Amino acid sequence: MAQYIKKVDDRDEDEYSPFLGIEKGAVLQEARVFNDSQLDSRRCSQVITKLLYLLNQGETFTKVEATEVFFSVTKLFQSKDVGLRRMVYLIIKELSPSSDEVIMVTSSLMKDMNSKTDVYRANAIRVLCRITDATLLTQIERYLKQAVVDKNPVVASAALVSGIHILQTNPEIVKRWSNEVQEAVQSRAALVQFHALALLHQIRQNDRLAVSKLVTSLTRGSVRSPLAQCLLIRYTSQVIRESSTNNQSGERPFYDYLEGCLRHKSEMVILEAARAITEFNGVTSRELTPAITVLQLFLSSSKPVLRFAAVRTLNKVAMTHPMAVTNCNIDMESLISDQNRSIATLAITTLLKTGNESGVDRLMKQITNFMSDIADEFKIVVVDAIRSLCLKFPLKYRSLMNFLSNILREEGGFEYKKAIVDSIVILIRDIPDAKEIGLLHLCEFIEDCEFTYLSTQILHFLGVEGPKTADPSKYIRYIYNRVILENATVRASAVSTLAKFGAVVDSLKPRVFVLLRRCLYDIDDEVRDRATLYLNTLGGDGSVVETDKDVKDFLFGSLDIPLVNLETSLKNYEPTEEPFDINSVENIPAAGNKPTALGAQPPAPASTVDTYENLLSSIPEFSTFGNLFKSSAPVELTEAETEYAVNVVKHIFDKHVVFQYNCTNTIPEQLLENVVVVVDASEAEEFAELATKPLNSLPYGAPGQTFVAFEKPEGVPAVGRFSNVLKFLVKEVDPSSGYAEEDGVEDEYQLEDSEIVAADYMLKVGVSNFRNAWESLGPEFERVDEYGLGPRESLSEAVNAVINLLGMQPCEGTEVVAANSRSHSCLLSGVYIGNVKVLVRLSFGVDSSKEVAMKLAVRSEDESVSDVIHDVVAN
Amino acid sequence: MEYCPLVKNILLLDSEGGRIAVKYYSDDWPTNNAKEAFEKSIFTKTHKINARTEAEITMLDSNVVLYKFVQDLHFFVTGGDSENELILSTVLQGFFDAVGILLRGNLNKREALENLDLILLCLDEIIDGGIILETDANVIAGKVASHSVDSAAPLSEQTISQALATAREHFTRSLLSG
């Protein structure tokens, strides 16, 4: 290509650029060549490149300039030069013309779309789809649909990728191409297959069943393109995620397919599959093993990208399944010295998660060498990992605390120092033995700390924790040094800390008074005010001393009003005679989850329980039922795609059960009113119907709820079957106006039966260490018995049946039965109604005739509950 | 598009972090200032690293960035936090090799600027709105080259020189990796 500007001789060779001294105004002038009657295509190409260069450098064109350029560019369609045409396409996309301008080029582009030259066709499609709007799209749709199945892969890909973009704005147009896209999925060209699969999935993404079918059929066949294979793995994970709730058999669907992908010849497919497996919900160690094995091979690859990908994935696995990753520890350790610092950091934090207690010291030595030559952002990650390690192995606090104090003394930015200080503070709080040495490290640090924020935080913390130590006097020196040496903010906060020591430690009081009195002469208002205030409240100026409790409340009590509320109240306060009353500030507790009875409850279910609880307590009839113990997952009472979709959620209280029927009306021409579910409880003797809350109106498409409440004997796990009939008043709706007719017809609709079973009284609550939990419950209320389960399909089927019967949480992955094993042990944990913790040990054995025998050992906090569990199994 | 592998940007910078050609496909950097700030931070973070034999990788603001350098040219490809690194790696390799073929092995800033039209077309052939269009360097370069009818070199001759460039490229790579 020719040089645009003559080389300036006195310039250094290195600084030479064809765009040196380029200026927007001049280039826009040059663009007039587009209007010449005799087009010089080479010159035009050069001018377009210059325009693109300007845009690429961040230069912007005004609306007028852009329009002018666009109009002259449209003239260039006259030229037959392929290279120039290609540049014209590029600049049109960059100028993103407005819709009235687009009309100028539509016909030219449509001509190119039907041209015999493939490169014209592919590029014209991409340009047109990028700049056009819905009305024009309908005109060109026919061509696009054809292009999807074009025999030239470049043209097909161009149409498919454009389809993916159009789908975001005009889905209904693209959905009509379904058949063509499906055909393109079978294409021999790798990228066409990839693009077609991506588009097909997008077209069907809201239809779960269709996605599931797509995955089922494609995982059987051979998808050739590695990129398409990666997509298929992603879709498969999606299907697995969505189906996991329904699958009871324990075998994960499509696992074999994913495992097969681990042996694919393309590394990107292997990585995608390994990652998909490690991200399973509740992945078992047996499922993990093959994925970990391939990732381990990647760790010693010569390619940094591969090592990074592997170590990043293993790092994530180590958060939840540290044991599964320990096999890779040797490879990880060699990565500590990796040239790529991201890899080294990930390796270290993984090791910190998987390491055992004895290896801590050795690891710390390796890390110390490493810390000096990495950036702050990596150091913060390491500090966080060390903090969790210390909490895991509290006995090792000495070496870990030393490490933290060493790095605290080294150079570092604010975020890094803050991470270290935060970690030390957390360790002091959680590990009592570490308190003294931790506080001293912090004292040392504030002697030479350049960050005001950290100094004040540490001083505050010292004030709370310091007075409670064996020898509080040794901290006073560090604190008073702050009053002498630091800026006003730190001095003020040091004064507060001194006062706290004075308030708590009587022996120090006189000496604290001396120090505080000195602060009365400080040059800063705040420091003087605080000193005066504290002297006054503590009685240092000889005035009447307030009671000890008041003083401590004042000094240590936290503000129990949300700051936001205080701020609004203060803003609304009009300066009058009446003083501002802090008690008038609204004290609405922050809208967080209230603490549930069990700390160990998994967060996700807890939040749905909360929403249900709020919903139920808002209904006056149910507000007296007390605390909600458990809400079941919704159970469908209708077939899919019927006129009315109804599912039921069972809410269990101590003495009551509430059925919540979630109803959806799927008929646009109907409005339902006075919707109730009539429940026949004749097969549930212990339940007595108490109240029904009808749903006044159920319009099309908007779900509504109706409730039925039953009373049941307290403490008895009453079970029973209920038959349900949906009754309502139907009114016809005129679809055009949306108005319902005045008169309606009574109608009813038979629903499936619902059931209350023993498992409804059990919450799935896992324990992290089953053995410890088992020992701590003790053998006092242990009940052991043996049962014959009769002939079963398989051992695994029997195990799952018992788990589902009891409705308890399997622990430590013991719900998975190894193939062909003759015996199995399973550990379960849960909380029974009345908040009684229950642990179960199951031992299964199977003989040659598939007769399964089971030994059941139950421990709980209540004798009767242990018996109930046995009753459940016995029946 | 949540399941589709997406590229957030492709950058070609010089040895001082200046732009040669850049293309953004994500709204993460809405203004030119935001884009320049990103380029500056990724350049500062990587420029001392030897990414000349193998592509290197790092994280920046919860994005994965892959990069490879040759002479005074710095190639970058950015993807989201959870993107498959090896997919991004094939994009980077495709871009890198295609530019190598188009510049006939003369990989330096001057040559790149003089052939900026080819580089911009090359970017256009690799990614369309964040979606990967093509990753095979020979196919990409072929598509770009077929558009620029260089009057100095007839078509047949051009394909031969192109073939030579490709051969040289493969030869060097096999030497380096071996």
Tab-separated table of N, CA and C in Angstrom, chain A residues 92 244 253 277 330 544 547 625 798:
chain	number	residue	atom	x	y	z
A	92	ILE	N	-19.485	1.907	6.645
A	92	ILE	CA	-20.934	2.037	6.887
A	92	ILE	C	-21.266	1.515	8.277
A	244	SER	N	-32.277	-31.517	37.930
A	244	SER	CA	-31.756	-32.214	39.107
A	244	SER	C	-32.804	-32.349	40.203
A	253	PRO	N	-28.156	-37.365	34.839
A	253	PRO	CA	-28.307	-37.566	33.395
A	253	PRO	C	-27.142	-36.919	32.642
A	277	ILE	N	-18.353	-30.363	34.901
A	277	ILE	CA	-18.499	-31.392	35.936
A	277	ILE	C	-18.240	-30.791	37.317
A	330	ILE	N	1.391	-31.745	44.608
A	330	ILE	CA	2.794	-31.696	44.186
A	330	ILE	C	2.943	-30.815	42.947
A	544	VAL	N	-19.995	15.007	89.754
A	544	VAL	CA	-20.710	13.803	90.179
A	544	VAL	C	-20.553	12.739	89.080
A	547	THR	N	-23.520	6.679	86.938
A	547	THR	CA	-23.353	5.275	87.311
A	547	THR	C	-22.460	4.582	86.285
A	625	PHE	N	-50.733	-18.976	63.878
A	625	PHE	CA	-50.227	-20.351	63.848
A	625	PHE	C	-48.816	-20.491	64.414
A	798	ALA	N	-32.788	-48.821	46.748
A	798	ALA	CA	-33.253	-48.985	48.126
A	798	ALA	C	-32.768	-47.828	48.992
